[in-house]
CSV table of C-alpha atoms and ligand atoms in Angstrom, one decimal:
chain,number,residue,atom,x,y,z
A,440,UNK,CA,135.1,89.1,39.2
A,441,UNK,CA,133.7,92.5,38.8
A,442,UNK,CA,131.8,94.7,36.2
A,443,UNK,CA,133.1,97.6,35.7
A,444,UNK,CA,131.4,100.8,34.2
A,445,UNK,CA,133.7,103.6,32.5
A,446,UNK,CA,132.0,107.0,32.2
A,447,UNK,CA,132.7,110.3,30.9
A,448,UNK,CA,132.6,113.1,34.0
A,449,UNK,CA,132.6,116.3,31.5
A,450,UNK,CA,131.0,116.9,27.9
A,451,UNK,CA,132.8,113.6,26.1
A,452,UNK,CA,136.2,113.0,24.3
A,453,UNK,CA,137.9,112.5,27.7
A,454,UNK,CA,140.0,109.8,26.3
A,455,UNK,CA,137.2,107.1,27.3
A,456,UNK,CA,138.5,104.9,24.1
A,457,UNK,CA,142.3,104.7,25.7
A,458,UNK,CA,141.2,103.9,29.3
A,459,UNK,CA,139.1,101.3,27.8
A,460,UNK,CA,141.7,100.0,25.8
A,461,UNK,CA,144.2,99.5,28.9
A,462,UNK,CA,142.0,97.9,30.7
A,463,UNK,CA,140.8,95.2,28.1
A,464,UNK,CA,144.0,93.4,28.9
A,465,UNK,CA,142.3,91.8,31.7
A,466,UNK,CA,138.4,92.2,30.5
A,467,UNK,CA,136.6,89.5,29.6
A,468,UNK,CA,133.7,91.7,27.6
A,469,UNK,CA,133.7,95.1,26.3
A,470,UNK,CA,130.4,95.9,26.2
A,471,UNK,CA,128.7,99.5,24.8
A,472,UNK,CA,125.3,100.4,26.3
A,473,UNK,CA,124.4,103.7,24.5
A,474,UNK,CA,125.0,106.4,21.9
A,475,UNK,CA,125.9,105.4,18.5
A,476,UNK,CA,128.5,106.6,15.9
A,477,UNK,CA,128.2,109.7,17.2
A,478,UNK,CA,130.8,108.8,19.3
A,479,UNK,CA,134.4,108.1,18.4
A,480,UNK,CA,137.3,106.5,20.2
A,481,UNK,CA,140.5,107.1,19.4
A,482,UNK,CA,143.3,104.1,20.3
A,483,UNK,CA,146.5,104.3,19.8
A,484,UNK,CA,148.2,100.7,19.4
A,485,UNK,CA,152.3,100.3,18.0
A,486,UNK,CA,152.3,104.3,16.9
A,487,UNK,CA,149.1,103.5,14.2
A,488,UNK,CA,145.5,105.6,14.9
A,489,UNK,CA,142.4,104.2,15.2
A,490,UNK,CA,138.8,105.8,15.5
A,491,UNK,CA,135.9,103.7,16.5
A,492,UNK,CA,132.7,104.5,16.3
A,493,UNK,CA,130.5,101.9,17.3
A,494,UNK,CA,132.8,98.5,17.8
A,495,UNK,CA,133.6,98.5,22.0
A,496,UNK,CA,137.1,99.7,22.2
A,497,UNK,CA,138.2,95.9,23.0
A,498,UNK,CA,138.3,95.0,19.4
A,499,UNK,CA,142.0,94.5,19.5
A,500,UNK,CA,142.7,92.1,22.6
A,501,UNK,CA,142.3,88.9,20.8
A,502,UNK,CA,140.8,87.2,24.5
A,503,UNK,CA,138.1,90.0,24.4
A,504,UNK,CA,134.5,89.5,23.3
A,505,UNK,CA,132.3,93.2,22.6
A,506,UNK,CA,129.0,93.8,22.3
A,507,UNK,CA,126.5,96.3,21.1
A,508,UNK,CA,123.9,96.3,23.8
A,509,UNK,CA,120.2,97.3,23.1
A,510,UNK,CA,120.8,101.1,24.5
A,511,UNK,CA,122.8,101.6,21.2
A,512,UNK,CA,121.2,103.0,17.8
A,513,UNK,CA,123.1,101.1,15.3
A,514,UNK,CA,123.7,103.1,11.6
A,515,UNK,CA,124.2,99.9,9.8
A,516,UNK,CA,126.4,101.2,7.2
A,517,UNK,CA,128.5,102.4,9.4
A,518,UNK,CA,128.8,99.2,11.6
A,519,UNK,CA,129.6,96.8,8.5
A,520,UNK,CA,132.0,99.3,7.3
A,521,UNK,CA,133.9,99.1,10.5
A,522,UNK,CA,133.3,95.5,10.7
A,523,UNK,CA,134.5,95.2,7.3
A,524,UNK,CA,137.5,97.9,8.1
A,525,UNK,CA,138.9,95.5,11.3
A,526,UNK,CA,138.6,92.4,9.2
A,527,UNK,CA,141.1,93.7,6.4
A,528,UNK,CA,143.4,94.8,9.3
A,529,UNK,CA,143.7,91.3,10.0
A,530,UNK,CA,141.3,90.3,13.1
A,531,UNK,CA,138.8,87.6,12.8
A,532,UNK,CA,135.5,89.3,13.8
A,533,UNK,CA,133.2,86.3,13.7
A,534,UNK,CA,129.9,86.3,15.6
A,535,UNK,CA,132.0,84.6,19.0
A,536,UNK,CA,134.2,88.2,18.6
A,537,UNK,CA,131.5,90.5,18.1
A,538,UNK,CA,127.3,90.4,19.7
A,539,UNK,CA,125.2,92.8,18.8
A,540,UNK,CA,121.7,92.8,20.7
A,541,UNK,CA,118.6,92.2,18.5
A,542,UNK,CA,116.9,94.8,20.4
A,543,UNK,CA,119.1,97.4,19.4
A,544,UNK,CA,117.2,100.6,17.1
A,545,UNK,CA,118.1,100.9,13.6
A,546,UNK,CA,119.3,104.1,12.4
A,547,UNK,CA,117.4,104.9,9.0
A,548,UNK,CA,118.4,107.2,6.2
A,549,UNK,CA,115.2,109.5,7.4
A,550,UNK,CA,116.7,109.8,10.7
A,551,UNK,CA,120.2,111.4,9.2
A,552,UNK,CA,118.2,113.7,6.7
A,553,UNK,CA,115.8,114.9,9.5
A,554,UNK,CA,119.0,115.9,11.7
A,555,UNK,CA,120.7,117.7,8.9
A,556,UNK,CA,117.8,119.4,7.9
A,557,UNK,CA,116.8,120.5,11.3
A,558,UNK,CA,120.8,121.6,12.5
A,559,UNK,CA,120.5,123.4,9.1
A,560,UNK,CA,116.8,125.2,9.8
A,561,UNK,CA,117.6,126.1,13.0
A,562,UNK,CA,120.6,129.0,12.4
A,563,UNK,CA,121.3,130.3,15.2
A,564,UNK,CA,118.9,127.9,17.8
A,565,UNK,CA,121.1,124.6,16.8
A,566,UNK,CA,122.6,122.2,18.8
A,567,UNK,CA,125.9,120.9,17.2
A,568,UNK,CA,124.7,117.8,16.5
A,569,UNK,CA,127.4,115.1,14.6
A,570,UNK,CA,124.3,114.7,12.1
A,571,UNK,CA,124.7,110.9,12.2
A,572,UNK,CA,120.5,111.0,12.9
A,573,UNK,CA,121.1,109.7,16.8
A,574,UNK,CA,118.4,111.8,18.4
A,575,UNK,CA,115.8,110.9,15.0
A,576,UNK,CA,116.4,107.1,16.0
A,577,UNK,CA,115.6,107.9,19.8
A,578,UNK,CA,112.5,109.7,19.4
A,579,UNK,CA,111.4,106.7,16.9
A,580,UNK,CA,112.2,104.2,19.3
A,581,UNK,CA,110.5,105.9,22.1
A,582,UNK,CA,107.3,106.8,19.6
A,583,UNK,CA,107.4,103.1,19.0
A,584,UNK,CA,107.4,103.6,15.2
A,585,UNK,CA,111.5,102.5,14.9
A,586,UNK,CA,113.2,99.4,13.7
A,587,UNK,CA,115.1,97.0,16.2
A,588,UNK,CA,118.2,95.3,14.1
A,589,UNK,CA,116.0,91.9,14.1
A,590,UNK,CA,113.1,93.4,12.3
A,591,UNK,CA,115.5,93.8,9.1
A,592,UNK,CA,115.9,89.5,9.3
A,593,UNK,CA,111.5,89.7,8.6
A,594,UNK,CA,111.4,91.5,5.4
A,595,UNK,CA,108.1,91.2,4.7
A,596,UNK,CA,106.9,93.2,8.3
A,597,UNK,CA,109.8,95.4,7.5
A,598,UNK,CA,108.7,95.8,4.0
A,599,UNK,CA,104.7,97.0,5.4
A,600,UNK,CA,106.4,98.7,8.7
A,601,UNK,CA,108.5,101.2,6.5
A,602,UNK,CA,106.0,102.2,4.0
A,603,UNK,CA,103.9,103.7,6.9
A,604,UNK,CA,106.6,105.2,8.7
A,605,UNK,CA,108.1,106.7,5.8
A,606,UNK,CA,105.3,108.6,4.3
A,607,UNK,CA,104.8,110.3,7.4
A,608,UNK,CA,108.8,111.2,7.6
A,609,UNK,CA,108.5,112.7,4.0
A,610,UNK,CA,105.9,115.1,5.4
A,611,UNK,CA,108.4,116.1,7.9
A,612,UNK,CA,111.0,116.5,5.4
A,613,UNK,CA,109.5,118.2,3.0
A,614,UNK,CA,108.2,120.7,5.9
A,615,UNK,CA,111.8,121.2,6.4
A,616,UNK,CA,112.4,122.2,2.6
A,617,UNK,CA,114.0,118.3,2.1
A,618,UNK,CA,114.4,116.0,-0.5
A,619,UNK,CA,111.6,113.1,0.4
A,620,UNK,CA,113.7,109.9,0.2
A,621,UNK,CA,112.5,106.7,-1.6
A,622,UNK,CA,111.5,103.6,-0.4
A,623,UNK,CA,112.7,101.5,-2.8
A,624,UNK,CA,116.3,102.9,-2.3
A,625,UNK,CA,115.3,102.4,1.0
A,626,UNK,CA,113.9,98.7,1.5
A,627,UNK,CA,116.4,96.6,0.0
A,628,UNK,CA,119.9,98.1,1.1
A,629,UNK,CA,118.3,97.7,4.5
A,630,UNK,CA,117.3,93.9,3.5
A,631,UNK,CA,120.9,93.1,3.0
A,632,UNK,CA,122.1,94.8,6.2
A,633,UNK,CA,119.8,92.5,8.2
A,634,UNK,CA,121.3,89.7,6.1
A,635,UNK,CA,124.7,90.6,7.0
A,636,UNK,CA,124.5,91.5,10.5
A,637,UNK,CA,122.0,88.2,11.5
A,638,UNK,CA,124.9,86.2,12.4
A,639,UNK,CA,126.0,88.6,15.0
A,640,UNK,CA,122.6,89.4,16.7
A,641,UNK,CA,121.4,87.8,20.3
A,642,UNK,CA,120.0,88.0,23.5
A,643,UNK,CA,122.4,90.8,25.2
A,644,UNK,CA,120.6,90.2,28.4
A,645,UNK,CA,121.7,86.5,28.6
A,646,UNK,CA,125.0,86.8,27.2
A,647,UNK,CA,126.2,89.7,30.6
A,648,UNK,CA,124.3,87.3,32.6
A,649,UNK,CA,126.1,84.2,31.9
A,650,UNK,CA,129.1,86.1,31.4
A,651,UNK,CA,128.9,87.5,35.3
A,652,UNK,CA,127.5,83.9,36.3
A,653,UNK,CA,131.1,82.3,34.9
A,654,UNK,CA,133.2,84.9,37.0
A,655,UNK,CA,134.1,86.8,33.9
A,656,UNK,CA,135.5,90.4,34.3
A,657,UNK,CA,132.8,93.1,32.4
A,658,UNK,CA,133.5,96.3,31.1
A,659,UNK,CA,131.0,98.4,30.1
A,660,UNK,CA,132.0,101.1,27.8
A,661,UNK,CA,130.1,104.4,27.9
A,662,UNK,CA,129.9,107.3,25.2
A,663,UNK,CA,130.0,110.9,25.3
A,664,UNK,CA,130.0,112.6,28.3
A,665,UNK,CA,127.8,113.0,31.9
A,666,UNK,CA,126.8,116.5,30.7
A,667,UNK,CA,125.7,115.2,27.5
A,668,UNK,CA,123.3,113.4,29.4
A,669,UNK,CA,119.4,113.7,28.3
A,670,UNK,CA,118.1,114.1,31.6
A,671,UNK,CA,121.1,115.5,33.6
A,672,UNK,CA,123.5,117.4,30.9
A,673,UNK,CA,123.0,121.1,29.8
A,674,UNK,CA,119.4,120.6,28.2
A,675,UNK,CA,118.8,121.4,25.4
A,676,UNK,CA,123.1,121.1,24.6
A,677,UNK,CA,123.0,117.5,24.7
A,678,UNK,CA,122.8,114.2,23.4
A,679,UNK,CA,119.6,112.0,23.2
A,680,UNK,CA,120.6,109.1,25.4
A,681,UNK,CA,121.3,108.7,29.2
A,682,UNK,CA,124.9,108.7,29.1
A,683,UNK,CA,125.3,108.5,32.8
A,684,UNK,CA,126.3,105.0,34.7
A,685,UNK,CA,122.7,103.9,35.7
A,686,UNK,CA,122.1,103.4,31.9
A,687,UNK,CA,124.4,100.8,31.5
A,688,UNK,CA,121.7,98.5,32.9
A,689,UNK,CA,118.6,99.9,30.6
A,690,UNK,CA,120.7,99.4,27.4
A,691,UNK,CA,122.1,96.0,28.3
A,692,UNK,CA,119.1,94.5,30.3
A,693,UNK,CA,121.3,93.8,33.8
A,694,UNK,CA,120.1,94.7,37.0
A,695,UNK,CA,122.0,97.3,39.2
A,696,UNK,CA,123.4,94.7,41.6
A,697,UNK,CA,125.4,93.7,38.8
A,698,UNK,CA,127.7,96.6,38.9
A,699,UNK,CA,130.6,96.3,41.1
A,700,UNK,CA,132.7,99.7,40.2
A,701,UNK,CA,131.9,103.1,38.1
A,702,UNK,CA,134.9,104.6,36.9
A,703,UNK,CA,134.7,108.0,35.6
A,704,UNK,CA,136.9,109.5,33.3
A,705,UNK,CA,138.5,112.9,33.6
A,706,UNK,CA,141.0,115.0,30.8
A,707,UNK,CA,142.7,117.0,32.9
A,708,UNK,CA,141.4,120.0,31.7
A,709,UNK,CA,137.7,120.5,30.3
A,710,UNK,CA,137.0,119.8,26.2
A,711,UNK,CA,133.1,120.7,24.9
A,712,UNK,CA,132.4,119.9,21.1
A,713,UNK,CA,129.4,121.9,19.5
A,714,UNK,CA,127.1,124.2,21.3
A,715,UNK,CA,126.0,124.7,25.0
A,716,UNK,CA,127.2,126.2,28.3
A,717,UNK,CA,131.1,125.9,29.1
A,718,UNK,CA,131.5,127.9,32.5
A,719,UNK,CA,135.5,127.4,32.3
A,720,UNK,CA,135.5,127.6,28.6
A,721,UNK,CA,139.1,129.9,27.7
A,722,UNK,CA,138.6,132.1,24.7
A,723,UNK,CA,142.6,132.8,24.6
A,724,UNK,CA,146.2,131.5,23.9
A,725,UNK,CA,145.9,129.2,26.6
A,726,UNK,CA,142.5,127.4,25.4
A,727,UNK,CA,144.2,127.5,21.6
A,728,UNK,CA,147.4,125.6,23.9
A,729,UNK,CA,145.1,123.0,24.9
A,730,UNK,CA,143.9,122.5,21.9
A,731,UNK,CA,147.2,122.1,19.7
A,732,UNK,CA,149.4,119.9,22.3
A,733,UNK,CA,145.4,118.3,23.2
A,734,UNK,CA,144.7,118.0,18.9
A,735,UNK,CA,141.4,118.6,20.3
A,736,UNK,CA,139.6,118.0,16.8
A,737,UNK,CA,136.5,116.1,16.7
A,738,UNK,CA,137.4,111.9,16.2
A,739,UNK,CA,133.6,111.9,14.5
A,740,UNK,CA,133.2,115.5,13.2
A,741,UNK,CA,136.8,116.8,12.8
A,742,UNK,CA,135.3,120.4,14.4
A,743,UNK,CA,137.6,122.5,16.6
A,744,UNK,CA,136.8,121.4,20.4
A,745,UNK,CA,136.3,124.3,22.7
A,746,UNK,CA,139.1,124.1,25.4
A,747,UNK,CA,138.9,125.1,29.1
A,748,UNK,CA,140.1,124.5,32.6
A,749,UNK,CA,139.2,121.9,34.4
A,750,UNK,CA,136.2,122.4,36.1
A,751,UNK,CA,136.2,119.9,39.6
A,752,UNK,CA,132.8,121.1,40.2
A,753,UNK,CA,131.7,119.8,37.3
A,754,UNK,CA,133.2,116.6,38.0
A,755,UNK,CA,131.9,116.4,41.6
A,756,UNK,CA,128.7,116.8,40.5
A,757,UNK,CA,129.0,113.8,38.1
A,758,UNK,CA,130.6,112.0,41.0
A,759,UNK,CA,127.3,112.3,42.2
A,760,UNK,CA,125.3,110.9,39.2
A,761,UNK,CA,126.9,108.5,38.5
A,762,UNK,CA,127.7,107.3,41.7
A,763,UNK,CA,131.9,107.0,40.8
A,764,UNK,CA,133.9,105.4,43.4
A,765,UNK,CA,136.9,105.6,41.4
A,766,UNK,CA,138.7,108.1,39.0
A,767,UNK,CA,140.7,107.5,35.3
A,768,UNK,CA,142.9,111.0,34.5
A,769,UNK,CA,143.8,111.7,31.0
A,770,UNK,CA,145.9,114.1,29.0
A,771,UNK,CA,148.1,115.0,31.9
A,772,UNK,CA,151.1,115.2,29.3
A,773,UNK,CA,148.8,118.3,27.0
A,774,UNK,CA,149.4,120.5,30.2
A,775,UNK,CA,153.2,120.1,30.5
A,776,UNK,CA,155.2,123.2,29.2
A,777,UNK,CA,152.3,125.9,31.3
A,778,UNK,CA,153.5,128.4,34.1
A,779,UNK,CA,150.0,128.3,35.8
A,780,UNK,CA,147.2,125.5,36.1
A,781,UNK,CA,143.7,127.0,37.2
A,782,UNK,CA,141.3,124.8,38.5
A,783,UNK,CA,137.5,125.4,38.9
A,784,UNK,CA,137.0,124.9,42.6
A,785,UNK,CA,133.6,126.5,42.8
A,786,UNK,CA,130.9,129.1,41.4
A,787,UNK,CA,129.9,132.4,42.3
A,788,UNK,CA,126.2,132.6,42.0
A,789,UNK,CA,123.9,135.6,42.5
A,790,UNK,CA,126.7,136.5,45.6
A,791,UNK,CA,126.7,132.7,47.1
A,792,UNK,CA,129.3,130.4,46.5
A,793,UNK,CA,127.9,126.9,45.3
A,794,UNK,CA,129.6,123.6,44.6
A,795,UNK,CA,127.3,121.8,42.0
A,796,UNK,CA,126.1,122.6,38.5
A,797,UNK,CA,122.8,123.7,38.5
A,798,UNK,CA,119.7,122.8,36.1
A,799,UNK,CA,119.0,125.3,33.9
A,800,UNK,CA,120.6,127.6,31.6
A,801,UNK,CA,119.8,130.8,33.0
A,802,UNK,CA,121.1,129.9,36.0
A,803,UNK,CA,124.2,128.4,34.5
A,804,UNK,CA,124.6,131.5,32.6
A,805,UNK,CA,125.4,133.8,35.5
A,806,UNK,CA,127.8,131.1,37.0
A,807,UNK,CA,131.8,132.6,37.8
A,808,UNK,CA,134.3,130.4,38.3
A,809,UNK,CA,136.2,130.0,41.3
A,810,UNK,CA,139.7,129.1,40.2
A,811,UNK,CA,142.3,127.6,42.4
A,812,UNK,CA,145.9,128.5,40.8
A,813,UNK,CA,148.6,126.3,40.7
A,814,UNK,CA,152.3,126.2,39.4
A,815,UNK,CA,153.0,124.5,36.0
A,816,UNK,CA,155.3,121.8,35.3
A,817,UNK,CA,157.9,121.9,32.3
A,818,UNK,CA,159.4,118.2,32.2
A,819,UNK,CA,158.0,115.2,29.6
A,820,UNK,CA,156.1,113.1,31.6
A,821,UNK,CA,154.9,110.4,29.4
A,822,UNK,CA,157.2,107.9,30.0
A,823,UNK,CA,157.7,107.9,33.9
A,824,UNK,CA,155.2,104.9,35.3
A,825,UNK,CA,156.0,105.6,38.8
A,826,UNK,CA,153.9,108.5,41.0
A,827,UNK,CA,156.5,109.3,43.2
A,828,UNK,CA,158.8,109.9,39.9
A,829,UNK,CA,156.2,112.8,39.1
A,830,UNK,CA,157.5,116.2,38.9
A,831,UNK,CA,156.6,117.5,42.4
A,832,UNK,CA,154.4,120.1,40.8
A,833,UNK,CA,152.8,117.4,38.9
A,834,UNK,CA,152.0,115.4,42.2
A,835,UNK,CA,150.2,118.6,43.7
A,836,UNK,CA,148.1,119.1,40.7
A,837,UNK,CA,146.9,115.7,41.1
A,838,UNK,CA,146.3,115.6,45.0
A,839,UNK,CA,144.3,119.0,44.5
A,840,UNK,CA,142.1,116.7,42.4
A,841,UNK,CA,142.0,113.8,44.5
A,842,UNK,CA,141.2,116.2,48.2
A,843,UNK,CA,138.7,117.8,46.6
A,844,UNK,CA,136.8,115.8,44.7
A,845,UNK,CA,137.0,112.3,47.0
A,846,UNK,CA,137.4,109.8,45.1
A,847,UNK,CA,140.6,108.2,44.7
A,848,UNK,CA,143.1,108.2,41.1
A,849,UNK,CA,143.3,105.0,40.0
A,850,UNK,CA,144.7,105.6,36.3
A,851,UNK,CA,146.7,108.6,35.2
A,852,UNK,CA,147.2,108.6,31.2
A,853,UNK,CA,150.5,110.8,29.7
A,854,UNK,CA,150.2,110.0,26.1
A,855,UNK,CA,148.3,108.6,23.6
A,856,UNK,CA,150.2,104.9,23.5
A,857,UNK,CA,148.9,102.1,25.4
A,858,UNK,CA,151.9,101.9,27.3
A,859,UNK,CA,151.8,105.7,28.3
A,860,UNK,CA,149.5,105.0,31.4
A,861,UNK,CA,150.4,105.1,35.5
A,862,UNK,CA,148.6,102.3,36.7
A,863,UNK,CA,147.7,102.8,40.6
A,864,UNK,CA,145.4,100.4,41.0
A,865,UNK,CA,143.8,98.1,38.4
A,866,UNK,CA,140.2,97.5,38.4
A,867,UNK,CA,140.2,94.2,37.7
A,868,UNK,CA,142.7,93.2,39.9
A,869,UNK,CA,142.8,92.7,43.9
B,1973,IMP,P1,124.2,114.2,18.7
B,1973,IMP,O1,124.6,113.2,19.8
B,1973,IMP,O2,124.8,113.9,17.4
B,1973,IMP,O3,122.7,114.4,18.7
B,1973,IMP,O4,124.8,115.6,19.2
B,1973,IMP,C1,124.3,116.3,20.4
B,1973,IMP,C2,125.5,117.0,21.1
B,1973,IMP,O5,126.3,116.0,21.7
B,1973,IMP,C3,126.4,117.8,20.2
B,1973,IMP,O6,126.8,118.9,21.0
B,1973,IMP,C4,127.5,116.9,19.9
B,1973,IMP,O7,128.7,117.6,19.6
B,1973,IMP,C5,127.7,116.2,21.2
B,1973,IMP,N1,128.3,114.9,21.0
B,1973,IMP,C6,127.7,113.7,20.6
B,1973,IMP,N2,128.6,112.7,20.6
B,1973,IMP,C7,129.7,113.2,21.2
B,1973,IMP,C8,130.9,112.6,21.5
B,1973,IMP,O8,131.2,111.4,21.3
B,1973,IMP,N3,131.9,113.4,22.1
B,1973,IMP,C9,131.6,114.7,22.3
B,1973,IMP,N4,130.5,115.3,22.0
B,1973,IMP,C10,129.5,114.6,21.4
């Protein structure tokens, strides 16, 4: 029985959350390994919307169990809000349902003020960050001065803990013309967070471990995108996590022998939300297309997504990261109704050709796209299930993809329903 990791291959919001969802018919354990509620994924189940944030995107298969794994910054509020959110839709989320890892870092009400107040300092320097205070928690937990989810359950420690780590954050905020916060309104909201969420928390490690032991099928859910990643994304235009496949071990505490498939996810044209480098980025009718039939708005944020073509050497090169040996397309449907599809098939750099994004932002700066152009396809293609139905336009556009990139299609999504998906080959079936 296999684990399965599900990447993003561009800058997030490729429709992760749907891909996920289709596949938790036959996944044993949803499991998220990084980011935080920074992320949102957007399901579509019987025509009604949801947006999750931090649940695992299996929350609605009643055989599937999801955990938060110790990668994961966890905003408390926001979790039991969720949880509380799910439970009044009807589904039991007991502590069998949902396992959160003890180990996971806290978000803190510092960590949301410092991110605000920093976006907000920086003018014209800023990132674009959601302001939920993910990269505050990160640098906490790497300074060593952050809270795991089990140090709320030992209020006294928590109670000594905070008072040191919040004076020095007040000197911080104040620096950056901010309201200091108080620990009192601090301490005890936090208190009955770690009261509320005890139930839920364990040993992550163990639980993937048995799970892969009893031949159950694993799915681990990743957030945002490859070139959000810390290390490999468009530094400093990034998020503060490794989003990339090789983390799904680090934030669940399984080895890499463990992992029997990556599966990367690809919209079918290239989305970017905030700021940073966007090489096929379309400042014209045709991105403000995408973005209408896409509603490419921000599920966490509600901002306008920036809207390009889709850039295959940008994907190759997250082939590459994250080692994918197989390949999710979504949003196929958005690009029904255009004459021409471009595709990025290459850039132009200082008079060579090269077929990998490169490191730093200079260089990426005086990248050109190399665009392959292809005809258009008018017909509604959300409903058809079969490839060989595919307008024969349609099939082109998607064996461009497939020769040049190397890695073979295994889901094609055409819509936002479940049920709007062209299953080619299921990964959690032989
Ligand atoms: P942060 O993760 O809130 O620190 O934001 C850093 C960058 O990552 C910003 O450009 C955000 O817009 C982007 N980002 C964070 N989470 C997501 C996501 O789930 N989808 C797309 N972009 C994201």
């Amino acid at each position: 029985m296999p684990a399965v990791v599900v990447v993003g291959t561009q800058w997030g919001d490729e429709g992760k959350g749907k891909i996920v969802d289709v596949l938790t018919e036959k996944a044993d354990y949803v499991v998220r390994f990084q980011g935080g509620n920074n992320a949102g994924h957007t399901l579509v189940i019987n025509q009604k919307k949801y947006i999750l944030h931090l649940i695992p995107s299996g929350i609605f298969r009643p055989q599937t169990t999801c955990v938060i794994g110790n990668g994961v910054v966890v905003d408390p509020e926001v979790l039991i809000n969720e949880i509380e959110k799910l439970k009044k839709e009807g589904l039991n989320i007991d502590s069998n349902k949902l396992m959160i890892s003890e180990k996971a870092h806290t978000i803190m009400p510092y960590h949301k003020a410092l991110d605000m107040a920093r976006e907000n300092k920086a003018h014209k320097n800023k990132i674009g960050t959601t302001c939920r205070g993910i990269g505050p928690c990160y640098e906490d937990k790497a300074a060593r001065k952050g809270f795991r989810l089990i140090d709320l359950t030992y209020p006294d420690i928590f109670k000594e803990r905070l008072k040191n780590v919040l004076e020095e954050k007040n000197v911080i905020l104040k620096y950056l013309e901010t309201e200091p916060l108080k620990f009192e309104d601090i301490y005890e909201k936090y208190i009955e967070y770690g009261k509320y969420l005890k139930p839920y928390l364990t040993d992550v490690s163990q639980v993937i471990w048995q799970a892969k032991k009893n031949n159950k099928n694993v799915l681990f859910e990743g957030a945002q995108g490859t070139f959000l990643d810390i290390d490999h994304g468009t530094y400093p235009y990034v998020t503060s996590s490794n989003t990339i496949a090789g983390n799904a071990c680090c934030g669940t505490g399984i080895g890499p022998s463990e992992i029997d498939l990556v599966l990367g996810i690809v919209k079918a044209y290239t989305t970017r939300v905030g700021e940073g480098p966007f090489p096929t980025e379309l400042e014209d009718e045709t991105g403000n297309f995408l973005r209408d039939r896409g509603f490419e708005y921000g599920s966490t944020t509600g901002r306008p997504r920036r809207c390009g073509w889709l850039d295959l050497v940008l994907v190759k090169t997250a082939i590459r990261l994250n080692g994918i040996n197989a390949l999710a397309l979504t949003k196929l449907d958005v690009l029904s109704g255009l004459d021409k599809i471009k595709v990025c098939i290459g850039y132009e750099y200082e008079g060579k050709t090269i077929d990998y994004l490169p490191s730093t932002l200079i260089e990426i700066s005086k990248l050109k796209p190399i665009y392959k152009e292809l005809s258009g396809w008018k017909e509604d293609i959300s409903q058809i299930k079969n490839f060989d139905k595919l307008p024969e336009t349609t099939k082109i556009y998607l064996k461009t993809i497939e020769d040049y990139l190397k890695v073979p299609l295994y889901l094609i999504s055409t819509g936002p329903e479940r049920d709007n998906c062209l299953i080619i080959k299921n990964p959690f079936q032989n």
